[in-house]
Short mmCIF file of C-alpha atoms (C1' of nucleotides) in Angstrom, two decimals:
data_model
loop_
_atom_site.label_atom_id
_atom_site.label_comp_id
_atom_site.label_asym_id
_atom_site.label_seq_id
_atom_site.Cartn_x
_atom_site.Cartn_y
_atom_site.Cartn_z
CA MET Q 162 -52.10 97.09 45.98
CA THR Q 163 -51.94 100.32 43.96
CA LYS Q 164 -54.65 100.72 41.51
CA THR Q 165 -53.91 102.23 37.75
CA PRO Q 166 -55.89 104.91 36.37
CA ILE Q 167 -57.99 102.55 34.00
CA GLN Q 168 -58.57 100.33 36.92
CA LEU Q 169 -60.23 103.39 38.76
CA ASN Q 170 -61.76 105.48 36.12
CA LEU Q 171 -63.64 102.37 34.46
CA ARG Q 172 -65.04 101.14 37.65
CA ALA Q 173 -66.13 105.11 38.33
CA ALA Q 174 -67.69 105.28 35.31
CA ARG Q 175 -69.42 102.04 35.38
CA ALA Q 176 -70.54 103.28 39.36
CA LYS Q 177 -71.81 106.48 37.88
CA ALA Q 178 -74.03 105.05 35.14
CA GLY Q 179 -75.22 102.29 37.90
CA LEU Q 180 -74.37 99.33 35.35
CA SER Q 181 -73.39 95.98 36.08
CA LEU Q 182 -70.45 94.25 34.22
CA SER Q 183 -73.25 92.45 32.34
CA LYS Q 184 -74.85 95.56 30.82
CA THR Q 185 -71.47 97.60 30.74
CA ALA Q 186 -70.70 94.74 28.20
CA GLU Q 187 -74.21 95.50 26.21
CA LEU Q 188 -73.13 99.55 25.92
CA THR Q 189 -69.67 99.18 25.04
CA GLY Q 190 -69.33 96.03 23.04
CA VAL Q 191 -66.45 94.64 25.18
CA SER Q 192 -66.88 91.30 27.08
CA LYS Q 193 -68.05 91.05 30.62
CA ALA Q 194 -65.13 88.83 31.68
CA MET Q 195 -62.80 91.45 29.63
CA LEU Q 196 -64.33 94.38 31.91
CA GLY Q 197 -63.46 92.42 34.80
CA GLN Q 198 -60.04 91.80 34.10
CA ILE Q 199 -59.32 95.35 33.32
CA GLU Q 200 -61.09 96.43 36.81
CA ARG Q 201 -58.66 93.73 38.54
CA GLY Q 202 -55.82 94.57 36.66
CA GLU Q 203 -55.24 91.29 35.32
CA SER Q 204 -55.19 92.37 31.56
CA SER Q 205 -53.77 95.54 29.54
CA PRO Q 206 -56.49 96.41 27.23
CA THR Q 207 -55.47 97.68 23.60
CA LEU Q 208 -56.25 100.95 22.33
CA ALA Q 209 -59.08 99.59 20.46
CA THR Q 210 -60.80 98.37 23.38
CA LEU Q 211 -60.24 101.56 25.32
CA TRP Q 212 -61.88 102.98 22.24
CA LYS Q 213 -64.92 100.74 22.54
CA LEU Q 214 -65.32 101.89 26.41
CA ALA Q 215 -64.99 105.87 25.77
CA LYS Q 216 -67.48 105.45 22.90
CA GLY Q 217 -69.72 103.38 24.95
CA PHE Q 218 -69.63 105.65 27.74
CA HIS Q 219 -69.71 109.05 25.49
CA LEU Q 220 -66.27 110.17 27.50
CA PRO Q 221 -62.78 111.18 25.95
CA LEU Q 222 -60.41 108.67 26.17
CA THR Q 223 -58.48 110.62 28.22
CA ALA Q 224 -60.90 110.62 31.04
CA LEU Q 225 -60.34 106.57 31.33
CA ILE Q 226 -56.48 106.47 31.15
CA GLU Q 227 -55.34 109.73 33.12
CA ASP Q 228 -55.11 110.55 36.75
CA LEU Q 229 -57.86 113.18 36.88
CA ALA Q 230 -56.67 115.21 40.01
CA GLN Q 231 -58.20 118.47 41.42
CA THR Q 232 -56.95 121.97 40.56
CA PRO Q 233 -56.82 123.59 44.03
CA GLU Q 234 -59.00 126.83 44.47
CA THR Q 235 -57.24 130.14 44.90
CA ALA Q 236 -57.00 133.60 45.81
CA SER Q 237 -54.46 136.07 44.24
CA PRO Q 238 -55.09 139.67 45.80
CA ALA Q 239 -53.83 142.33 43.90
CA GLN Q 240 -50.50 142.94 45.86
CA ASN Q 241 -49.29 139.31 45.10
CA HIS Q 242 -46.10 138.34 43.08
CA VAL Q 243 -45.37 141.54 41.77
CA VAL Q 244 -41.98 141.56 40.18
CA ALA Q 245 -39.85 143.52 37.56
CA LEU Q 246 -38.43 141.91 34.33
CA GLN Q 247 -35.47 142.77 32.62
CA GLY Q 248 -35.31 146.12 35.04
CA SER Q 249 -38.45 147.35 33.53
CA ILE Q 250 -41.61 145.71 32.58
CA ARG Q 251 -43.33 144.68 35.53
CA PHE Q 252 -45.49 141.39 36.01
CA ARG Q 253 -47.60 139.48 38.50
CA THR Q 254 -48.56 136.15 38.71
CA VAL Q 255 -52.17 135.92 39.02
CA PHE Q 256 -52.59 132.21 38.73
CA ALA Q 257 -49.66 130.25 38.67
CA PHE Q 258 -49.11 127.41 35.85
CA ASP Q 259 -51.60 124.58 36.87
CA PRO Q 260 -50.57 121.19 35.12
CA ILE Q 261 -54.02 120.14 34.80
CA LEU Q 262 -55.31 123.20 33.28
CA GLY Q 263 -52.33 123.55 31.39
CA ALA Q 264 -52.31 127.24 31.83
CA GLU Q 265 -50.90 130.35 33.70
CA SER Q 266 -51.90 133.83 33.62
CA PHE Q 267 -50.23 137.15 34.48
CA LEU Q 268 -51.01 140.84 34.81
CA LEU Q 269 -48.26 143.01 32.87
CA THR Q 270 -47.60 146.54 32.95
CA LEU Q 271 -46.19 148.35 30.08
CA GLU Q 272 -45.33 152.10 31.04
CA ALA Q 273 -44.60 154.57 28.34
CA GLY Q 274 -42.10 153.72 25.82
CA GLN Q 275 -41.34 150.45 27.77
CA SER Q 276 -41.19 147.70 24.78
CA HIS Q 277 -40.39 143.67 25.24
CA VAL Q 278 -39.88 140.88 22.51
CA SER Q 279 -40.63 137.42 23.83
CA GLN Q 280 -38.71 134.26 22.74
CA PRO Q 281 -40.50 131.73 20.95
CA HIS Q 282 -42.44 129.43 23.10
CA ASP Q 283 -42.31 125.49 22.37
CA THR Q 284 -44.35 124.29 19.82
CA GLY Q 285 -48.56 124.24 20.14
CA VAL Q 286 -48.22 127.15 22.99
CA ILE Q 287 -51.21 129.30 22.58
CA GLU Q 288 -51.37 133.06 24.40
CA ASP Q 289 -54.03 135.14 25.02
CA VAL Q 290 -53.98 138.89 25.50
CA PHE Q 291 -56.53 140.98 26.68
CA VAL Q 292 -56.05 144.74 27.35
CA VAL Q 293 -56.91 145.79 30.90
CA SER Q 294 -56.23 149.38 30.34
CA GLY Q 295 -54.33 151.84 28.09
CA GLU Q 296 -53.05 151.55 24.47
CA MET Q 297 -50.36 149.04 23.32
CA GLU Q 298 -48.85 147.31 20.40
CA LEU Q 299 -48.77 143.30 20.01
CA LEU Q 300 -45.95 141.98 17.81
CA ARG Q 301 -46.77 138.95 15.70
CA ASN Q 302 -45.58 137.59 12.13
CA GLU Q 303 -42.84 140.81 11.83
CA LYS Q 304 -46.10 143.09 12.32
CA TRP Q 305 -47.23 145.61 15.34
CA HIS Q 306 -51.11 145.45 15.79
CA ARG Q 307 -52.57 148.09 17.71
CA LEU Q 308 -54.50 147.37 20.78
CA GLN Q 309 -56.80 149.58 23.28
CA THR Q 310 -58.61 148.94 26.24
CA GLY Q 311 -60.83 145.87 26.39
CA ASP Q 312 -59.27 144.58 22.59
CA ALA Q 313 -57.96 140.96 23.06
CA MET Q 314 -56.26 138.66 20.68
CA ARG Q 315 -55.17 134.98 20.65
CA PHE Q 316 -52.34 133.82 18.82
CA HIS Q 317 -49.62 131.09 18.67
CA ALA Q 318 -46.62 132.19 20.83
CA ASP Q 319 -44.55 129.46 19.37
CA GLN Q 320 -43.84 132.29 17.03
CA SER Q 321 -41.55 135.15 17.88
CA HIS Q 322 -43.81 137.89 19.51
CA GLY Q 323 -43.60 141.02 21.48
CA TYR Q 324 -45.40 143.91 23.36
CA ARG Q 325 -44.70 147.53 23.40
CA ASN Q 326 -46.51 150.92 24.49
CA LEU Q 327 -45.75 153.68 22.57
CA SER Q 328 -48.53 155.87 24.30
CA ASP Q 329 -48.21 158.45 26.65
CA GLY Q 330 -49.66 156.59 29.49
CA THR Q 331 -49.37 153.35 31.27
CA ALA Q 332 -51.03 150.28 29.63
CA GLN Q 333 -51.98 146.75 31.77
CA PHE Q 334 -53.10 143.42 30.06
CA TYR Q 335 -54.09 140.04 31.62
CA ASN Q 336 -51.88 137.35 29.58
CA THR Q 337 -52.94 133.96 29.57
CA ILE Q 338 -50.25 131.10 28.51
CA HIS Q 339 -51.90 127.93 27.26
CA TYR Q 340 -49.55 124.98 26.82
CA PRO Q 341 -50.20 121.85 24.79
CA LYS Q 342 -50.35 118.59 26.19
CA THR Q 343 -46.99 117.56 24.05
CA GLY Q 344 -45.28 120.60 25.87
CA VAL Q 345 -45.99 120.76 29.52
CA PHE Q 346 -43.08 119.17 30.70
CA THR Q 347 -40.70 121.91 28.76
CA ARG Q 348 -42.31 124.74 30.18
CA PRO Q 349 -39.98 127.95 30.57
CA SER Q 350 -39.89 130.09 33.38
CA MET R 140 -56.06 105.43 3.65
CA THR R 141 -56.87 107.32 6.79
CA LYS R 142 -54.29 107.24 9.31
CA THR R 143 -55.19 107.26 13.07
CA PRO R 144 -53.92 109.54 16.03
CA ILE R 145 -51.66 106.91 17.24
CA GLN R 146 -50.15 106.26 13.73
CA LEU R 147 -49.47 110.11 13.29
CA ASN R 148 -48.34 110.99 16.46
CA LEU R 149 -45.67 108.11 16.97
CA ARG R 150 -44.46 108.83 13.59
CA ALA R 151 -44.23 112.41 14.24
CA ALA R 152 -42.45 111.81 17.89
CA ARG R 153 -39.91 109.76 16.36
CA ALA R 154 -39.19 112.22 13.18
CA LYS R 155 -39.20 114.95 15.88
CA ALA R 156 -36.57 112.85 17.80
CA GLY R 157 -34.80 112.25 14.31
CA LEU R 158 -34.66 108.40 15.69
CA SER R 159 -34.90 105.04 13.31
CA LEU R 160 -37.28 102.34 14.47
CA SER R 161 -34.20 100.85 15.70
CA LYS R 162 -33.31 103.64 17.93
CA THR R 163 -36.73 103.87 18.94
CA ALA R 164 -36.77 100.62 20.03
CA GLU R 165 -34.01 100.88 22.28
CA LEU R 166 -35.24 104.24 23.60
CA THR R 167 -39.03 102.62 24.43
CA GLY R 168 -38.29 99.21 25.13
CA VAL R 169 -40.77 98.66 22.46
CA SER R 170 -39.69 96.20 19.58
CA LYS R 171 -39.01 97.56 16.53
CA ALA R 172 -41.26 95.45 14.39
CA MET R 173 -43.98 96.58 16.83
CA LEU R 174 -43.45 100.18 16.15
CA GLY R 175 -43.29 99.36 12.51
CA GLN R 176 -46.71 97.61 12.84
CA ILE R 177 -48.60 100.56 14.98
CA GLU R 178 -47.22 103.39 12.37
CA ARG R 179 -48.48 101.20 9.60
CA GLY R 180 -51.98 100.41 11.83
CA GLU R 181 -51.35 96.64 11.45
CA SER R 182 -51.88 96.37 15.19
CA SER R 183 -53.36 97.90 18.28
CA PRO R 184 -51.18 98.48 21.19
CA THR R 185 -51.99 97.80 24.47
CA LEU R 186 -52.24 100.34 27.41
CA ALA R 187 -48.68 99.14 28.83
CA THR R 188 -47.17 99.30 25.36
CA LEU R 189 -48.56 103.04 25.01
CA TRP R 190 -46.92 103.63 28.56
CA LYS R 191 -43.64 102.43 27.28
CA LEU R 192 -43.64 104.90 24.05
CA ALA R 193 -45.08 107.63 26.31
CA LYS R 194 -42.29 107.36 28.81
CA GLY R 195 -39.50 106.68 26.16
CA PHE R 196 -40.39 110.09 24.31
CA HIS R 197 -41.27 111.98 27.64
CA LEU R 198 -44.38 112.64 26.31
CA PRO R 199 -48.04 112.51 28.28
CA LEU R 200 -50.41 109.57 26.85
CA THR R 201 -52.83 112.01 25.40
CA ALA R 202 -49.50 113.27 22.87
CA LEU R 203 -49.99 109.80 21.60
CA ILE R 204 -53.67 109.26 21.43
CA GLU R 205 -55.30 112.30 20.42
CA ASP R 206 -55.95 114.43 17.40
CA LEU R 207 -53.84 117.15 18.31
CA ALA R 208 -55.45 119.71 15.83
CA GLN R 209 -54.30 123.62 16.30
CA THR R 210 -56.44 126.04 18.12
CA PRO R 211 -56.75 129.43 15.49
CA GLU R 212 -55.82 132.42 16.16
CA THR R 213 -58.28 135.02 16.96
CA ALA R 214 -59.02 138.64 17.36
CA SER R 215 -61.56 139.97 19.78
CA PRO R 216 -62.15 144.04 19.55
CA ALA R 217 -63.78 145.70 22.72
CA GLN R 218 -67.18 146.21 20.76
CA ASN R 219 -67.47 142.29 19.95
CA HIS R 220 -70.20 140.28 21.09
CA VAL R 221 -71.47 142.47 23.82
CA VAL R 222 -74.87 141.22 24.97
CA ALA R 223 -77.12 141.65 27.86
CA LEU R 224 -77.73 139.10 30.46
CA GLN R 225 -81.49 138.64 32.33
CA GLY R 226 -82.12 142.25 31.36
CA SER R 227 -79.38 143.65 33.30
CA ILE R 228 -76.12 142.13 33.81
CA ARG R 229 -73.90 142.88 30.41
CA PHE R 230 -71.29 140.39 29.10
CA ARG R 231 -68.99 140.08 26.14
CA THR R 232 -67.49 136.77 24.93
CA VAL R 233 -63.89 137.50 24.63
CA PHE R 234 -63.06 134.09 23.42
CA ALA R 235 -65.36 131.85 22.42
CA PHE R 236 -65.48 128.21 23.98
CA ASP R 237 -62.34 126.09 22.25
CA PRO R 238 -62.49 122.55 22.12
CA ILE R 239 -58.66 122.26 22.17
CA LEU R 240 -58.23 124.24 25.39
CA GLY R 241 -61.28 123.34 26.76
CA ALA R 242 -61.86 127.12 28.08
CA GLU R 243 -63.77 130.00 27.32
CA SER R 244 -63.31 133.71 28.41
CA PHE R 245 -65.93 136.81 28.89
CA LEU R 246 -66.07 139.93 30.28
CA LEU R 247 -68.63 140.92 32.77
CA THR R 248 -70.10 144.16 33.66
CA LEU R 249 -71.61 144.65 37.03
CA GLU R 250 -73.60 148.02 37.58
CA ALA R 251 -73.93 149.57 40.90
CA GLY R 252 -76.68 147.40 42.88
CA GLN R 253 -76.58 144.55 40.40
CA SER R 254 -76.23 140.66 41.44
CA HIS R 255 -76.26 137.22 39.83
CA VAL R 256 -76.32 133.87 40.92
CA SER R 257 -75.12 131.20 38.74
CA GLN R 258 -76.32 127.43 38.17
CA PRO R 259 -73.92 125.17 39.59
CA HIS R 260 -71.82 123.64 36.31
CA ASP R 261 -70.78 120.19 35.68
CA THR R 262 -68.41 118.60 38.02
CA GLY R 263 -64.76 119.57 37.68
CA VAL R 264 -65.93 122.70 35.88
CA ILE R 265 -63.16 125.39 37.39
CA GLU R 266 -63.78 129.44 37.10
CA ASP R 267 -61.44 132.30 37.11
CA VAL R 268 -62.45 135.61 37.99
CA PHE R 269 -60.20 139.06 37.76
CA VAL R 270 -61.17 142.25 38.63
CA VAL R 271 -60.47 144.70 35.81
CA SER R 272 -62.25 147.72 37.42
CA GLY R 273 -64.43 148.72 40.31
CA GLU R 274 -65.50 146.67 43.34
CA MET R 275 -67.85 143.68 43.43
CA GLU R 276 -68.35 140.56 45.79
CA LEU R 277 -68.17 136.83 44.75
CA LEU R 278 -70.49 134.27 46.39
CA ARG R 279 -68.76 131.05 47.12
CA ASN R 280 -69.78 128.36 49.78
CA GLU R 281 -72.76 130.69 50.81
CA LYS R 282 -70.39 133.26 51.81
CA TRP R 283 -69.78 136.52 49.90
CA HIS R 284 -66.02 137.49 49.52
CA ARG R 285 -65.15 140.92 48.48
CA LEU R 286 -63.10 141.82 45.41
CA GLN R 287 -61.29 145.20 44.51
CA THR R 288 -59.46 145.96 41.06
CA GLY R 289 -56.97 143.48 40.24
CA ASP R 290 -57.73 141.22 42.81
CA ALA R 291 -58.31 137.48 41.35
CA MET R 292 -59.75 134.13 42.51
CA ARG R 293 -60.00 130.84 41.36
CA PHE R 294 -62.74 128.39 42.29
CA HIS R 295 -64.71 125.05 41.46
CA ALA R 296 -67.74 126.19 39.61
CA ASP R 297 -69.50 123.32 40.03
CA GLN R 298 -70.93 124.39 43.12
CA SER R 299 -73.43 127.47 43.44
CA HIS R 300 -71.67 130.64 42.90
CA GLY R 301 -72.64 134.38 42.28
CA TYR R 302 -71.62 137.95 41.80
CA ARG R 303 -72.78 141.25 43.09
CA ASN R 304 -71.67 144.96 43.02
CA LEU R 305 -73.03 146.69 46.37
CA SER R 306 -70.51 149.38 45.42
CA ASP R 307 -71.68 153.19 43.89
CA GLY R 308 -69.73 152.52 40.52
CA THR R 309 -69.33 150.16 38.05
CA ALA R 310 -67.42 146.80 38.33
CA GLN R 311 -66.03 144.60 35.39
CA PHE R 312 -64.19 141.30 35.66
CA TYR R 313 -62.62 139.02 33.19
CA ASN R 314 -63.99 135.53 33.66
CA THR R 315 -62.49 132.30 32.12
CA ILE R 316 -64.35 128.83 32.50
CA HIS R 317 -62.03 125.83 32.38
CA TYR R 318 -63.84 122.86 31.56
CA PRO R 319 -62.66 119.66 32.45
CA LYS R 320 -61.94 116.42 29.98
CA THR R 321 -64.97 114.59 31.27
CA GLY R 322 -67.33 117.72 31.02
CA VAL R 323 -66.33 119.32 27.43
CA PHE R 324 -69.25 117.54 25.75
CA THR R 325 -72.02 118.70 28.06
CA ARG R 326 -71.01 122.32 28.18
CA PRO R 327 -73.91 124.90 29.28
CA SER R 328 -74.48 127.69 26.75
"C1'" DA G 281 -17.45 96.48 -8.16
"C1'" DA G 282 -17.31 94.52 -3.58
"C1'" DA G 283 -18.17 95.24 0.95
"C1'" DG G 284 -20.56 96.97 5.20
"C1'" DC G 285 -23.93 99.37 7.05
"C1'" DT G 286 -28.73 100.86 8.14
"C1'" DT G 287 -33.39 101.11 7.38
"C1'" DG G 288 -38.08 98.93 7.33
"C1'" DT G 289 -40.72 94.87 6.39
"C1'" DG G 290 -42.66 90.21 6.75
"C1'" DC G 291 -42.56 85.77 8.86
"C1'" DG G 292 -43.26 82.37 12.53
"C1'" DC G 293 -43.33 81.70 17.24
"C1'" DT G 294 -44.27 83.05 22.13
"C1'" DA G 295 -47.42 85.47 25.13
"C1'" DT G 296 -51.20 87.49 26.32
"C1'" DA G 297 -55.51 89.92 25.03
"C1'" DA G 298 -60.35 88.95 24.65
"C1'" DC G 299 -63.97 85.88 24.36
"C1'" DG G 300 -68.11 82.43 25.67
"C1'" DC G 301 -69.43 79.74 28.91
"C1'" DA G 302 -70.42 77.38 33.52
"C1'" DC G 303 -70.65 78.27 38.03
"C1'" DA G 304 -70.23 79.87 42.93
"C1'" DA G 305 -72.21 83.16 45.82
"C1'" DC G 306 -75.62 86.38 46.65
"C1'" DG G 307 -80.26 88.61 47.10
"C1'" DC G 308 -85.32 88.16 46.10
"C1'" DT G 309 -89.46 86.11 45.59
"C1'" DT G 310 -92.74 82.33 46.07
"C1'" DA E 31 -87.15 75.79 52.06
"C1'" DA E 32 -86.60 76.11 46.85
"C1'" DG E 33 -86.26 78.62 42.86
"C1'" DC E 34 -85.06 82.08 39.90
"C1'" DG E 35 -82.17 85.98 38.82
"C1'" DT E 36 -78.04 88.84 39.24
"C1'" DT E 37 -73.32 89.66 39.43
"C1'" DG E 38 -68.72 88.54 39.41
"C1'" DT E 39 -64.93 85.24 38.46
"C1'" DG E 40 -62.27 81.41 36.49
"C1'" DC E 41 -61.19 78.60 32.97
"C1'" DG E 42 -60.17 76.91 28.07
"C1'" DT E 43 -60.02 78.56 23.55
"C1'" DT E 44 -59.49 81.61 19.76
"C1'" DA E 45 -57.51 85.89 17.99
"C1'" DT E 46 -53.93 88.97 18.32
"C1'" DA E 47 -50.28 91.69 20.33
"C1'" DG E 48 -45.41 91.62 20.50
"C1'" DC E 49 -41.20 89.75 19.58
"C1'" DG E 50 -36.47 88.00 17.52
"C1'" DC E 51 -34.58 86.86 13.34
"C1'" DA E 52 -33.84 87.23 8.23
"C1'" DC E 53 -33.77 89.25 4.37
"C1'" DA E 54 -34.73 92.86 0.50
"C1'" DA E 55 -33.29 97.71 -0.64
"C1'" DG E 56 -30.72 101.62 -0.36
"C1'" DC E 57 -26.94 103.95 0.83
"C1'" DT E 58 -21.66 105.13 1.94
"C1'" DT E 59 -17.14 103.59 2.18
"C1'" DT E 60 -13.42 100.64 0.73
#
DNA sequence: AAAGCTTGTGCGCTATAACGCACAACGCTT
DNA sequence: AAGCGTTGTGCGTTATAGCGCACAAGCTTT
C-alpha cells in the first residue's frame, strides 16, 4: 500500500516532535480521530485543515503536502561541460538544473567584442549575474548596465535581456537561473 | 474582503488559460459549481480536489496554494557589504537571503593559511561552492578536498564542513546556501 | 425582436470530512 | 492480579464539500 506525502509528512512531523495523536490534536486544533484518518489515508483533508496542521507544527504548507526528496551532492571540476553557444559564446554548466532547488548555474565567457541577447524566460524566472572577472554589460529594460569584476545583479529574466563585452579583454560571469514553482515544468534548454 | 492564495491562484490560472468555469471543469474534473465556490471563498477544497486542479492545469500544488510574491531586482556592486568574520576571514553578502528563492549568496576570501570550520546547518540545507580564484580546500565527511579556480562542489551543509587555504596566495569562492522549505524559518545568521 | 448560446450563481441532494465519545489494547504502577 | 493512564481505532452524528441542474444575465446570431 503506497502512502501519500501528506500521510508520511504528518507522521514524520508528529514523530519528530514526539507527540501522540492526542497531544497533536491539542497543538493543531484538528481532532485526534481526524489525524488518525489522515495518517491512514482514510480521509482527504481540506485546505483549512491543512492550514491548522501547518500552523500548529510551525511548518510551511509545502512541507506537509510535497514529496521532499534529497538534492544529490555534486562535484563540478573546472573542465566540465564546456560548450559553445551560437558559435561564439562559451558556457559551462556548473550545476545542472535541480528540480528540488528549482535552479541551475552556469559559467559564461564573453571574449572581447562578443554579445548575446536572450529570449525572455517564462514568467517569474529570476536570474543572478556575478562577474567573476573582466568587464561586461548587462541589458535590462532596453538599457545597458556596466558591470566590473565582483559586481552582481539580480533581475527578472522573463523580460528581454542580454550580455556584451565591449572591453579589450575576456569577461566571465557566474549565472544562476531560479525558476518559480509555476514554471519548473516549462524550463527551456 | 481579503482573498486567499487559492482564490487568487485559481482565478489567475484560469484567466491565463482563457477558460470559463465550464471548460475548466472539463479540464480538471472538478465541477463548475465547486470551482465557483473555491474562487469566491465559499468552500475549502480537499487535498484530493486540489490535486485534480493542479493536474488539470499542469501546475505543482504549491502554485495553487501559496502566496506567490515577487523577488525584487537587486544590484550588488563589488564594494558592498564587506565584513570580517572571526577577525580574519572576509566575506561579502552578494545576494541577501530571499524567502521566495530560499537562498542567499556570499563571496568569501581566504588569505594564505586561513581556515574556517562551519557549524552544521539545519537539516536539508544545501551549499554550493564555486572557486572564483586561487586554490583552497573544502572539508566534508572528515576529509579535505582540493579545489582550484573554476572548480565547484555542491554538498549537504547539515553536516560538519569547513574551508582552508594552504596555498601561498589568496583564494575567493562564491558560496550559495539553499534552505529547504521546512528550514527557512530557522535560518542562522 | 426573438432565438440561441455562454457564463456564473444558487439551490437542494448526496457523499464525505470532521468531530466527540466509547472502547480495546498495551504499558506502567501498586 | 488489579487499577490506572495512554494510545490509536471505530462508530454514529453533524457540518460541509462537491455535485447536477435550473436559471438569470449578458452577448451573439438570425
